CSV table of C-alpha atoms (C1' of nucleotides) in Angstrom, one decimal:
chain,number,residue,atom,x,y,z
A,283,MET,CA,-158.5,-53.3,-7.8
A,284,GLY,CA,-157.7,-53.6,-4.1
A,285,LYS,CA,-159.6,-50.4,-3.4
A,286,CYS,CA,-160.6,-50.5,0.2
A,287,TYR,CA,-163.9,-48.9,1.2
A,288,SER,CA,-164.2,-47.7,4.7
A,289,ALA,CA,-167.3,-49.3,6.1
A,290,ALA,CA,-170.2,-46.9,6.0
A,291,VAL,CA,-173.0,-47.0,8.6
A,292,THR,CA,-175.8,-47.9,6.2
A,293,THR,CA,-176.2,-51.2,4.3
A,294,VAL,CA,-173.1,-50.7,2.3
A,295,PRO,CA,-171.1,-53.5,0.7
A,296,THR,CA,-168.5,-55.0,2.9
A,297,GLY,CA,-165.1,-55.7,1.2
A,298,SER,CA,-166.0,-58.9,-0.4
A,299,ARG,CA,-169.5,-57.9,-1.6
A,300,ALA,CA,-168.1,-54.8,-3.3
A,301,ARG,CA,-165.5,-56.8,-5.1
A,302,THR,CA,-168.0,-59.3,-6.4
A,303,ARG,CA,-170.3,-56.6,-7.5
A,304,GLN,CA,-167.6,-54.8,-9.3
A,305,ALA,CA,-166.5,-58.0,-11.0
A,306,ILE,CA,-170.0,-58.5,-12.3
A,307,LEU,CA,-170.3,-55.0,-13.6
A,308,ASP,CA,-166.9,-55.2,-15.3
A,309,ALA,CA,-167.9,-58.5,-16.9
A,310,ALA,CA,-171.2,-57.1,-17.9
A,311,ILE,CA,-169.6,-54.2,-19.7
A,312,GLU,CA,-167.3,-56.5,-21.5
A,313,VAL,CA,-170.0,-59.0,-22.5
A,314,LEU,CA,-172.9,-56.7,-23.2
A,315,SER,CA,-170.8,-54.3,-25.2
A,316,ARG,CA,-170.3,-57.1,-27.7
A,317,ASN,CA,-173.8,-58.4,-27.6
A,318,PRO,CA,-176.5,-56.5,-25.8
A,319,ALA,CA,-178.8,-59.5,-25.9
A,320,ALA,CA,-176.3,-61.8,-24.3
A,321,PRO,CA,-177.9,-64.1,-21.7
A,322,LEU,CA,-177.2,-63.4,-18.0
A,323,GLY,CA,-175.5,-66.7,-17.8
A,324,ASP,CA,-172.8,-65.5,-20.1
A,325,VAL,CA,-172.2,-62.4,-17.9
A,326,ALA,CA,-172.0,-64.6,-14.8
A,327,ALA,CA,-169.6,-66.9,-16.5
A,328,ALA,CA,-167.4,-64.0,-17.6
A,329,ALA,CA,-167.5,-62.6,-14.1
A,330,ASP,CA,-166.5,-66.1,-12.8
A,331,VAL,CA,-169.6,-66.2,-10.5
A,332,GLY,CA,-172.6,-68.5,-10.5
A,333,ARG,CA,-175.8,-67.2,-12.1
A,334,THR,CA,-177.4,-67.4,-8.7
A,335,THR,CA,-174.9,-65.0,-7.3
A,336,LEU,CA,-175.5,-62.6,-10.1
A,337,HIS,CA,-179.2,-62.6,-9.3
A,338,ARG,CA,-178.4,-62.0,-5.7
A,339,TYR,CA,-176.7,-58.7,-6.6
A,340,PHE,CA,-179.1,-57.8,-9.4
A,341,PRO,CA,-182.4,-59.5,-9.0
A,342,GLU,CA,-183.6,-58.6,-12.5
A,343,ARG,CA,-181.9,-57.9,-15.7
A,344,SER,CA,-183.1,-54.4,-15.7
A,345,ASP,CA,-181.4,-53.9,-12.3
A,346,LEU,CA,-178.1,-54.9,-13.9
A,347,ILE,CA,-178.7,-52.6,-16.8
A,348,ALA,CA,-179.5,-49.7,-14.5
A,349,ALA,CA,-176.4,-50.3,-12.5
A,350,LEU,CA,-174.5,-50.5,-15.7
A,351,LYS,CA,-175.8,-47.2,-16.9
A,352,GLU,CA,-174.9,-45.7,-13.6
A,353,GLU,CA,-171.4,-47.1,-13.8
A,354,ALA,CA,-170.9,-45.9,-17.4
A,355,GLY,CA,-172.2,-42.5,-16.4
A,356,ARG,CA,-169.7,-42.3,-13.6
A,357,ARG,CA,-166.8,-43.3,-15.8
A,358,LEU,CA,-168.0,-40.8,-18.4
A,359,ASP,CA,-168.1,-38.0,-15.8
A,360,GLN,CA,-164.7,-38.9,-14.5
A,361,ALA,CA,-163.3,-38.7,-18.1
A,362,GLY,CA,-165.1,-35.4,-18.5
A,363,MET,CA,-163.4,-34.1,-15.4
A,364,ARG,CA,-160.0,-35.2,-16.4
A,365,ALA,CA,-160.4,-33.5,-19.8
A,366,ARG,CA,-160.9,-30.1,-18.1
A,367,VAL,CA,-163.1,-29.0,-20.9
A,368,GLU,CA,-163.3,-25.4,-19.6
A,369,GLU,CA,-159.7,-24.7,-20.2
A,370,ASP,CA,-157.9,-23.6,-23.4
A,371,THR,CA,-159.5,-23.1,-26.8
A,372,GLY,CA,-162.7,-25.0,-27.6
A,373,ALA,CA,-160.9,-27.2,-30.1
A,374,ALA,CA,-158.1,-28.0,-27.7
A,375,ALA,CA,-160.6,-29.0,-25.0
A,376,LEU,CA,-162.5,-31.1,-27.5
A,377,ARG,CA,-159.3,-32.8,-28.4
A,378,ARG,CA,-158.7,-33.7,-24.7
A,379,LEU,CA,-162.2,-34.9,-24.3
A,380,CYS,CA,-161.9,-37.2,-27.3
A,381,GLN,CA,-158.7,-38.6,-25.9
A,382,GLU,CA,-160.2,-39.3,-22.5
A,383,TYR,CA,-163.3,-40.9,-23.9
A,384,PHE,CA,-161.2,-42.9,-26.3
A,385,ASP,CA,-159.4,-44.4,-23.3
A,386,LEU,CA,-162.6,-45.7,-21.8
A,387,GLY,CA,-162.4,-48.7,-24.1
A,388,ASP,CA,-165.2,-51.3,-23.6
A,389,THR,CA,-167.3,-48.8,-21.7
A,390,LEU,CA,-167.5,-46.9,-24.9
A,391,SER,CA,-168.6,-49.9,-26.9
A,392,LEU,CA,-171.3,-50.4,-24.3
A,393,LEU,CA,-172.6,-46.9,-24.9
A,394,PHE,CA,-172.9,-47.6,-28.6
A,395,GLN,CA,-174.5,-51.0,-28.3
A,396,GLU,CA,-176.9,-50.3,-25.5
A,397,GLN,CA,-179.4,-47.5,-25.7
A,398,VAL,CA,-177.5,-45.6,-23.0
A,399,SER,CA,-178.1,-42.3,-24.6
A,400,PHE,CA,-175.2,-40.0,-24.8
A,401,GLU,CA,-177.1,-37.3,-23.1
A,402,ALA,CA,-175.7,-39.0,-20.1
A,403,GLY,CA,-172.4,-37.2,-20.7
A,404,CYS,CA,-172.2,-33.7,-19.3
A,405,ASP,CA,-174.2,-32.1,-22.1
A,406,ASP,CA,-174.0,-28.6,-20.8
A,407,GLU,CA,-170.2,-28.4,-20.4
A,408,VAL,CA,-169.7,-29.7,-23.9
A,409,GLU,CA,-172.1,-27.2,-25.2
A,410,SER,CA,-170.3,-24.3,-23.6
A,411,MET,CA,-167.0,-25.7,-24.7
A,412,VAL,CA,-168.2,-25.7,-28.3
A,413,ARG,CA,-169.6,-22.1,-28.0
A,414,ARG,CA,-166.2,-21.1,-26.6
A,415,GLY,CA,-164.7,-22.6,-29.7
A,416,HIS,CA,-167.0,-20.6,-31.9
A,417,ALA,CA,-165.9,-17.5,-30.2
A,418,ASP,CA,-162.2,-18.1,-30.2
A,419,GLY,CA,-162.2,-19.2,-33.8
A,420,SER,CA,-161.1,-22.8,-33.2
A,421,ILE,CA,-164.4,-24.3,-34.1
A,422,ASP,CA,-166.5,-23.4,-37.2
A,423,PRO,CA,-169.5,-21.4,-36.0
A,424,GLU,CA,-171.6,-23.1,-38.6
A,425,LEU,CA,-171.5,-26.3,-36.6
A,426,PRO,CA,-174.1,-26.5,-33.9
A,427,PRO,CA,-173.0,-27.8,-30.5
A,428,VAL,CA,-175.2,-30.9,-30.7
A,429,TRP,CA,-173.7,-31.7,-34.1
A,430,VAL,CA,-170.2,-31.4,-32.8
A,431,GLN,CA,-171.1,-33.8,-30.0
A,432,SER,CA,-172.7,-36.2,-32.4
A,433,LEU,CA,-169.5,-35.9,-34.5
A,434,MET,CA,-167.3,-36.6,-31.6
A,435,TRP,CA,-169.2,-39.8,-30.7
A,436,SER,CA,-169.2,-41.0,-34.2
A,437,HIS,CA,-165.5,-40.5,-34.5
A,438,LEU,CA,-165.0,-42.4,-31.4
A,439,TYR,CA,-167.1,-45.2,-32.9
A,440,ALA,CA,-165.0,-45.0,-36.1
A,441,ALA,CA,-161.8,-45.3,-34.1
A,442,TRP,CA,-163.2,-48.2,-32.0
A,443,SER,CA,-164.3,-50.2,-35.1
A,444,TYR,CA,-161.1,-49.4,-36.9
A,445,LEU,CA,-159.2,-50.7,-34.0
A,446,ALA,CA,-161.3,-53.9,-34.0
A,447,GLU,CA,-161.1,-54.4,-37.7
A,448,THR,CA,-157.5,-53.7,-38.5
A,449,GLY,CA,-155.8,-54.4,-35.2
A,450,ALA,CA,-154.0,-51.2,-35.5
A,451,SER,CA,-152.2,-49.8,-32.5
A,452,ARG,CA,-154.1,-47.8,-30.0
A,453,HIS,CA,-151.7,-45.0,-30.4
A,454,ASP,CA,-152.0,-44.7,-34.1
A,455,THR,CA,-155.7,-45.0,-34.0
A,456,LEU,CA,-155.9,-42.2,-31.4
A,457,ARG,CA,-153.7,-40.0,-33.7
A,458,LEU,CA,-156.0,-40.5,-36.6
A,459,LEU,CA,-159.0,-39.8,-34.4
A,460,LEU,CA,-157.7,-36.5,-33.1
A,461,ARG,CA,-156.4,-35.5,-36.5
A,462,CYS,CA,-159.8,-36.0,-38.1
A,463,VAL,CA,-161.9,-34.4,-35.4
A,464,GLU,CA,-159.6,-31.4,-35.6
A,465,GLY,CA,-160.0,-31.2,-39.3
A,466,ALA,CA,-163.8,-31.7,-39.2
A,467,VAL,CA,-164.5,-28.9,-36.8
A,468,ARG,CA,-162.1,-26.2,-37.6
A,469,PRO,CA,-163.2,-23.4,-39.9
A,470,LEU,CA,-162.7,-24.2,-43.5
A,471,ARG,CA,-160.1,-21.6,-44.1
B,58,MET,CA,-192.6,-50.8,-56.8
B,59,GLY,CA,-194.7,-52.1,-59.6
B,60,LYS,CA,-191.6,-53.8,-61.1
B,61,CYS,CA,-192.8,-56.6,-63.3
B,62,TYR,CA,-190.8,-59.8,-63.4
B,63,SER,CA,-191.1,-61.9,-66.5
B,64,ALA,CA,-192.1,-65.3,-65.2
B,65,ALA,CA,-189.1,-67.5,-65.1
B,66,VAL,CA,-189.3,-71.3,-65.5
B,67,THR,CA,-188.1,-72.1,-62.0
B,68,THR,CA,-190.1,-71.4,-58.9
B,69,VAL,CA,-189.9,-67.7,-59.2
B,70,PRO,CA,-192.3,-65.2,-57.5
B,71,THR,CA,-195.3,-64.4,-59.5
B,72,GLY,CA,-196.4,-60.7,-59.3
B,73,SER,CA,-198.2,-60.9,-56.0
B,74,ARG,CA,-195.6,-63.1,-54.3
B,75,ALA,CA,-192.9,-60.6,-55.2
B,76,ARG,CA,-194.9,-57.7,-53.8
B,77,THR,CA,-195.6,-59.4,-50.5
B,78,ARG,CA,-192.0,-60.5,-50.1
B,79,GLN,CA,-190.9,-57.0,-50.8
B,80,ALA,CA,-193.4,-55.6,-48.3
B,81,ILE,CA,-192.0,-57.9,-45.6
B,82,LEU,CA,-188.4,-56.9,-46.4
B,83,ASP,CA,-189.3,-53.2,-46.3
B,84,ALA,CA,-191.1,-53.6,-43.0
B,85,ALA,CA,-188.2,-55.7,-41.6
B,86,ILE,CA,-185.8,-53.0,-42.5
B,87,GLU,CA,-187.9,-50.4,-40.7
B,88,VAL,CA,-188.6,-52.4,-37.6
B,89,LEU,CA,-185.3,-54.2,-37.1
B,90,SER,CA,-183.3,-51.0,-37.8
B,91,ARG,CA,-184.9,-49.6,-34.6
B,92,ASN,CA,-184.7,-52.8,-32.6
B,93,PRO,CA,-182.7,-55.8,-33.9
B,94,ALA,CA,-184.3,-58.0,-31.4
B,95,ALA,CA,-187.9,-57.2,-32.3
B,96,PRO,CA,-190.1,-60.2,-32.5
B,97,LEU,CA,-191.2,-61.4,-35.9
B,98,GLY,CA,-194.8,-60.7,-35.0
B,99,ASP,CA,-193.9,-57.0,-35.0
B,100,VAL,CA,-192.3,-57.3,-38.4
B,101,ALA,CA,-195.4,-59.1,-39.7
B,102,ALA,CA,-197.6,-56.4,-38.3
B,103,ALA,CA,-195.6,-53.6,-39.8
B,104,ALA,CA,-195.7,-55.4,-43.2
B,105,ASP,CA,-199.5,-55.8,-42.7
B,106,VAL,CA,-199.3,-59.5,-43.1
B,107,GLY,CA,-200.0,-62.4,-40.8
B,108,ARG,CA,-197.2,-64.0,-39.0
B,109,THR,CA,-198.1,-67.2,-40.8
B,110,THR,CA,-197.5,-65.5,-44.1
B,111,LEU,CA,-194.1,-64.2,-43.0
B,112,HIS,CA,-193.0,-67.7,-42.1
B,113,ARG,CA,-194.2,-68.9,-45.4
B,114,TYR,CA,-191.7,-66.6,-47.1
B,115,PHE,CA,-189.0,-66.9,-44.6
B,116,PRO,CA,-189.3,-70.1,-42.6
B,117,GLU,CA,-186.8,-69.1,-40.0
B,118,ARG,CA,-185.7,-65.8,-38.6
B,119,SER,CA,-182.2,-66.5,-39.9
B,120,ASP,CA,-183.7,-66.7,-43.4
B,121,LEU,CA,-185.2,-63.3,-43.1
B,122,ILE,CA,-182.0,-61.9,-41.8
B,123,ALA,CA,-180.1,-63.4,-44.7
B,124,ALA,CA,-182.5,-61.9,-47.2
B,125,LEU,CA,-182.2,-58.6,-45.4
B,126,LYS,CA,-178.5,-58.6,-45.7
B,127,GLU,CA,-178.8,-59.4,-49.4
B,128,GLU,CA,-181.3,-56.6,-49.9
B,129,ALA,CA,-179.2,-54.1,-48.0
B,130,GLY,CA,-176.2,-55.2,-50.0
B,131,ARG,CA,-178.1,-54.6,-53.2
B,132,ARG,CA,-179.2,-51.2,-52.2
B,133,LEU,CA,-175.6,-50.4,-51.1
B,134,ASP,CA,-174.3,-51.5,-54.4
B,135,GLN,CA,-176.8,-49.4,-56.3
B,136,ALA,CA,-175.9,-46.4,-54.2
B,137,GLY,CA,-172.3,-47.1,-55.0
B,138,MET,CA,-173.1,-47.2,-58.7
B,139,ARG,CA,-175.0,-43.9,-58.6
B,140,ALA,CA,-172.1,-42.2,-56.8
B,141,ARG,CA,-169.7,-43.0,-59.7
B,142,VAL,CA,-166.8,-43.2,-57.3
B,143,GLU,CA,-164.3,-43.5,-60.1
B,144,GLU,CA,-164.9,-40.1,-61.4
B,145,ASP,CA,-163.4,-36.7,-60.3
B,146,THR,CA,-161.1,-36.2,-57.4
B,147,GLY,CA,-161.1,-38.6,-54.5
B,148,ALA,CA,-162.7,-36.1,-52.2
B,149,ALA,CA,-165.4,-35.2,-54.7
B,150,ALA,CA,-166.2,-38.9,-55.2
B,151,LEU,CA,-166.2,-39.5,-51.5
B,152,ARG,CA,-168.6,-36.6,-51.2
B,153,ARG,CA,-171.0,-38.1,-53.7
B,154,LEU,CA,-170.8,-41.5,-52.0
B,155,CYS,CA,-171.7,-40.0,-48.6
B,156,GLN,CA,-174.7,-38.3,-50.1
B,157,GLU,CA,-175.9,-41.5,-51.8
B,158,TYR,CA,-175.5,-43.5,-48.6
B,159,PHE,CA,-177.2,-40.8,-46.6
B,160,ASP,CA,-180.2,-41.1,-48.8
B,161,LEU,CA,-180.5,-44.8,-48.0
B,162,GLY,CA,-182.3,-43.9,-44.7
B,163,ASP,CA,-183.5,-46.8,-42.7
B,164,THR,CA,-181.4,-49.2,-44.6
B,165,LEU,CA,-178.4,-47.4,-43.1
B,166,SER,CA,-179.7,-47.7,-39.6
B,167,LEU,CA,-180.1,-51.4,-40.2
B,168,LEU,CA,-176.5,-51.7,-41.1
B,169,PHE,CA,-175.6,-50.0,-37.9
B,170,GLN,CA,-177.9,-52.1,-35.7
B,171,GLU,CA,-177.4,-55.4,-37.2
B,172,GLN,CA,-174.0,-57.0,-37.6
B,173,VAL,CA,-174.2,-56.6,-41.4
B,174,SER,CA,-170.6,-55.7,-41.7
B,175,PHE,CA,-169.8,-52.8,-43.9
B,176,GLU,CA,-167.4,-55.0,-45.8
B,177,ALA,CA,-170.5,-55.7,-47.7
B,178,GLY,CA,-170.1,-52.4,-49.5
B,179,CYS,CA,-167.8,-52.4,-52.5
B,180,ASP,CA,-164.6,-52.2,-50.5
B,181,ASP,CA,-162.2,-52.2,-53.4
B,182,GLU,CA,-163.7,-49.3,-55.2
B,183,VAL,CA,-163.7,-47.2,-52.1
B,184,GLU,CA,-160.0,-48.1,-51.6
B,185,SER,CA,-159.0,-47.0,-55.0
B,186,MET,CA,-161.1,-43.9,-54.7
B,187,VAL,CA,-159.2,-43.0,-51.5
B,188,ARG,CA,-155.8,-43.8,-53.2
B,189,ARG,CA,-156.8,-41.5,-56.0
B,190,GLY,CA,-157.5,-38.8,-53.5
B,191,HIS,CA,-154.1,-39.3,-52.0
B,192,ALA,CA,-152.5,-38.8,-55.4
B,193,ASP,CA,-154.6,-35.8,-56.5
B,194,GLY,CA,-154.1,-34.1,-53.1
B,195,SER,CA,-157.7,-34.0,-52.1
B,196,ILE,CA,-157.3,-36.5,-49.3
B,197,ASP,CA,-154.6,-36.5,-46.7
B,198,PRO,CA,-152.1,-39.3,-47.6
B,199,GLU,CA,-151.7,-39.9,-43.9
B,200,LEU,CA,-155.2,-41.4,-43.7
B,201,PRO,CA,-155.4,-45.1,-44.6
B,202,PRO,CA,-158.3,-46.1,-46.9
B,203,VAL,CA,-159.8,-48.3,-44.3
B,204,TRP,CA,-159.8,-45.4,-41.9
B,205,VAL,CA,-161.5,-43.1,-44.3
B,206,GLN,CA,-164.1,-45.8,-44.8
B,207,SER,CA,-164.6,-46.1,-41.1
B,208,LEU,CA,-164.8,-42.3,-40.9
B,209,MET,CA,-167.4,-42.1,-43.6
B,210,TRP,CA,-169.6,-44.7,-41.9
B,211,SER,CA,-169.3,-43.0,-38.5
B,212,HIS,CA,-170.2,-39.6,-40.0
B,213,LEU,CA,-173.2,-41.2,-41.5
B,214,TYR,CA,-174.1,-42.6,-38.1
B,215,ALA,CA,-173.6,-39.1,-36.6
B,216,ALA,CA,-175.8,-37.6,-39.2
B,217,TRP,CA,-178.5,-40.2,-38.7
B,218,SER,CA,-178.5,-39.8,-34.9
B,219,TYR,CA,-178.4,-36.0,-35.2
B,220,LEU,CA,-181.5,-36.2,-37.4
B,221,ALA,CA,-183.2,-38.4,-34.9
B,222,GLU,CA,-182.3,-36.4,-31.9
B,223,THR,CA,-182.8,-32.8,-33.1
B,224,GLY,CA,-185.4,-33.3,-35.8
B,225,ALA,CA,-183.2,-31.1,-38.0
B,226,SER,CA,-184.0,-31.0,-41.7
B,227,ARG,CA,-182.6,-33.7,-43.9
B,228,HIS,CA,-181.0,-31.0,-46.1
B,229,ASP,CA,-179.2,-29.2,-43.3
B,230,THR,CA,-178.0,-32.5,-41.8
B,231,LEU,CA,-176.6,-33.5,-45.2
B,232,ARG,CA,-174.8,-30.2,-45.5
B,233,LEU,CA,-173.2,-30.7,-42.1
B,234,LEU,CA,-172.2,-34.2,-42.9
B,235,LEU,CA,-170.5,-33.3,-46.2
B,236,ARG,CA,-168.9,-30.3,-44.6
B,237,CYS,CA,-167.3,-32.3,-41.9
B,238,VAL,CA,-166.2,-35.3,-44.0
B,239,GLU,CA,-164.6,-32.8,-46.3
B,240,GLY,CA,-162.8,-31.1,-43.4
B,241,ALA,CA,-161.8,-34.4,-41.9
B,242,VAL,CA,-160.1,-35.9,-44.9
B,243,ARG,CA,-158.5,-33.0,-46.6
B,244,PRO,CA,-154.8,-32.3,-46.0
B,245,LEU,CA,-154.3,-30.1,-43.0
B,246,ARG,CA,-152.9,-27.2,-45.0
C,140,DC,C1',-164.0,-74.6,16.6
C,141,DC,C1',-168.3,-72.8,15.7
C,142,DG,C1',-171.4,-69.4,13.4
C,143,DT,C1',-172.0,-66.5,9.8
C,144,DA,C1',-171.5,-64.5,5.3
C,145,DG,C1',-170.8,-65.5,0.7
C,146,DT,C1',-171.1,-68.6,-2.7
C,147,DG,C1',-172.4,-72.3,-6.4
C,148,DG,C1',-175.3,-75.8,-8.3
C,149,DA,C1',-179.5,-78.3,-9.3
C,150,DA,C1',-184.2,-78.1,-9.9
C,151,DC,C1',-188.2,-75.7,-10.8
C,152,DA,C1',-192.1,-72.7,-12.8
C,153,DC,C1',-192.9,-69.1,-15.8
C,154,DT,C1',-192.7,-66.4,-19.9
C,155,DG,C1',-192.3,-64.9,-24.6
C,156,DA,C1',-190.6,-65.9,-29.1
C,157,DT,C1',-190.5,-69.4,-32.4
C,158,DG,C1',-191.9,-72.5,-35.8
C,159,DT,C1',-195.6,-75.8,-37.3
C,160,DT,C1',-200.1,-77.5,-38.5
C,161,DC,C1',-204.7,-77.1,-40.0
C,162,DC,C1',-208.6,-74.8,-41.6
C,163,DA,C1',-211.4,-71.0,-43.4
C,164,DT,C1',-211.5,-67.2,-46.3
C,165,DA,C1',-210.4,-63.8,-50.0
C,166,DA,C1',-208.5,-62.9,-54.6
C,167,DT,C1',-206.9,-64.0,-58.9
C,168,DG,C1',-206.8,-65.8,-63.5
C,169,DG,C1',-208.3,-68.9,-67.0
D,93,DC,C1',-217.8,-69.6,-62.4
D,94,DC,C1',-214.5,-72.7,-60.8
D,95,DA,C1',-209.8,-73.9,-59.6
D,96,DT,C1',-205.8,-72.4,-58.1
D,97,DT,C1',-203.1,-69.3,-55.3
D,98,DA,C1',-202.2,-66.4,-51.5
D,99,DT,C1',-203.5,-65.3,-47.2
D,100,DG,C1',-204.9,-64.8,-42.0
D,101,DG,C1',-206.1,-66.8,-37.6
D,102,DA,C1',-206.1,-70.1,-34.0
D,103,DA,C1',-204.1,-73.7,-31.7
D,104,DC,C1',-200.1,-76.2,-30.5
D,105,DA,C1',-195.4,-78.0,-29.2
D,106,DT,C1',-190.9,-76.4,-28.3
D,107,DC,C1',-187.2,-73.8,-26.6
D,108,DA,C1',-184.3,-70.5,-24.4
D,109,DG,C1',-183.8,-67.1,-21.0
D,110,DT,C1',-185.4,-65.6,-16.6
D,111,DG,C1',-186.2,-65.5,-11.9
D,112,DT,C1',-186.9,-68.4,-7.6
D,113,DT,C1',-186.0,-71.8,-4.2
D,114,DC,C1',-183.4,-74.9,-1.6
D,115,DC,C1',-179.4,-77.1,-0.1
D,116,DA,C1',-174.5,-78.0,0.4
D,117,DC,C1',-169.9,-76.1,0.6
D,118,DT,C1',-166.2,-72.9,1.8
D,119,DA,C1',-163.8,-69.1,4.0
D,120,DC,C1',-163.3,-66.2,7.7
D,121,DG,C1',-163.5,-63.9,12.2
D,122,DG,C1',-164.5,-64.2,16.9
DNA sequence: CCGTAGTGGAACACTGATGTTCCATAATGG
DNA sequence: CCATTATGGAACATCAGTGTTCCACTACGG
């Protein structure tokens, strides 16, 4: 909000354009995360813009989807950065990554609903994180990196749906999430 | 397959009708589990029937969906029966339940894709199973039953997507699944 | 105060999915 | 072998979402 882009030389959004564009993207994330087949009119309404305007920014639905993937990818990357996955034990890093992803909220739901494959997320870093966990004994060596990744996403999904179903607090849900991921990946004894 | 219904008095499927109907349902599960928005023509094609025939059995799309929910619910129930969730420790029962659900295959994917809420599954039995686990020390009492249920589903999702992504063997995937559910729910020490 | 950028609304053509009707063709059972 | 039953295909009207065009309105900066 209120972020001010210094005008670039190329055809880059002036203040107002950027704001509208962002409003549309935010609305799209919110609406399409609940129903991936929602009509564009609904997105426009949620963004508080006319359908015409939406088409002005994203001529075709696929353009919007593409921009959405990009946006989600960006947020995912940022979350990955914040988690500093290369520090500490593998399990501790995984814990931080889960927390950061958890905080993404609707963006997360979008990733589940749409086909935005999770490969988007920095695959390699996660893999090396898991391998480090294997080595330092914080992650069971029997669990392949890809599996751990799959596991993390599914736990995030669990947490998200638990939140939606029970109306539990974000805080408690996060605790359960981290507690169970920890238990799932650590060596059995 | 080959199940023979004794002709009832009311308008009940004769042999052939039942078979066609079932073929359509099976195809619908397969097709719609991959793309919930797939056109009915695709379902008909997968079932090796004309679109006309499909409409003869399910006049509207919503009718097909309803029948699908019913079918999925039935299979879910059967799986629940087979798991005998009221026997053994809570964790052992949970383990069996996971395995039975895992074996449902496409039906499972359908449950994820469609909005067929998981409440369909025998909620109460699962809850008492978890409570039993709390009591017998095989499931961490800090984990609410609904959370455990959420967790189970998400692990099943993880397993399914892992299978799809990596082409790992069903057997190995199941092992990972059970291993991690076990670790996730058992008391920390 | 005027010009421009950004916008919204109405109207339109187009497309793909849907649901219906009608008819011709197997298959099935008595 | 004939009547019933189940089916597939073609043609059709309908509908919702999409993408486009055009015009009017507003805000804002020079």
